[in-house]
């Protein structure tokens, strides 16, 4: 695994390690800053594509201070067909509207 940390979603650090550049260089490429050498920028884009890196939209919105559309859904028993259907329907409608859905379960 070339020394990469093991996690499910690739990060800027992972892209930097593969491209052989600094974290900051990857950040500049991802954010479209024009000061990065075109050859380096292409190497970063190739590394990002290789590992399936995608920017985290929620993190970007939080960092920029812009608002994020988010709702929470707390379900008693997700294994219950009734509650599972509610969760699925809510997730579909939220996705259609570009809203982040956060789900949790609770015994009460």
Coordinates of C-alpha atoms in Angstrom, one line a residue, residues 13-69:
X13 CA -2.4 13.6 2.2
X14 CA -2.8 10.4 0.3
X15 CA -2.8 12.2 -3.0
X16 CA 0.4 14.1 -2.0
X17 CA 2.2 10.9 -1.0
X18 CA 1.4 9.3 -4.4
X19 CA 2.2 12.4 -6.4
X20 CA 5.4 13.1 -4.5
X21 CA 4.4 16.6 -3.6
X22 CA 3.4 18.5 -0.5
X23 CA -0.1 18.6 1.0
X24 CA -0.2 22.3 0.2
X25 CA 0.5 21.7 -3.5
X26 CA -2.3 19.2 -3.7
X27 CA -4.6 21.7 -1.9
X28 CA -3.7 24.4 -4.4
X29 CA -4.4 22.1 -7.4
X30 CA -7.7 21.0 -6.0
X31 CA -8.7 24.6 -5.3
X32 CA -7.6 25.8 -8.7
X33 CA -4.8 28.1 -7.6
X34 CA -2.9 29.1 -10.7
X35 CA 0.6 29.2 -9.0
X36 CA 1.2 25.5 -9.4
X37 CA 3.5 24.4 -12.2
X38 CA 1.3 22.7 -14.9
X39 CA 3.4 19.6 -14.9
X40 CA 3.0 19.2 -11.1
X41 CA -0.7 20.0 -11.3
X42 CA -1.2 17.2 -13.9
X43 CA 0.8 14.7 -11.7
X44 CA -1.5 15.6 -8.8
X45 CA -4.7 15.2 -10.9
X46 CA -3.4 11.8 -12.1
X47 CA -2.7 10.7 -8.5
X48 CA -6.1 11.9 -7.4
X49 CA -7.8 9.9 -10.2
X50 CA -5.7 6.8 -9.4
X51 CA -7.0 6.6 -5.9
X52 CA -10.4 8.0 -6.5
X53 CA -10.0 11.2 -4.5
X54 CA -13.0 13.5 -4.4
X55 CA -13.2 16.7 -2.4
X56 CA -15.3 16.6 0.8
X57 CA -18.0 19.1 0.0
X58 CA -19.2 19.3 3.6
X59 CA -15.6 20.1 4.9
X60 CA -15.2 22.7 2.2
X61 CA -18.5 24.4 3.1
X62 CA -17.6 24.4 6.8
X63 CA -14.2 25.8 6.2
X64 CA -15.5 28.6 3.9
X65 CA -18.2 29.5 6.4
X66 CA -20.9 29.0 3.9
X67 CA -24.1 27.3 5.1
X68 CA -24.7 23.6 4.6
X69 CA -28.1 22.1 4.1

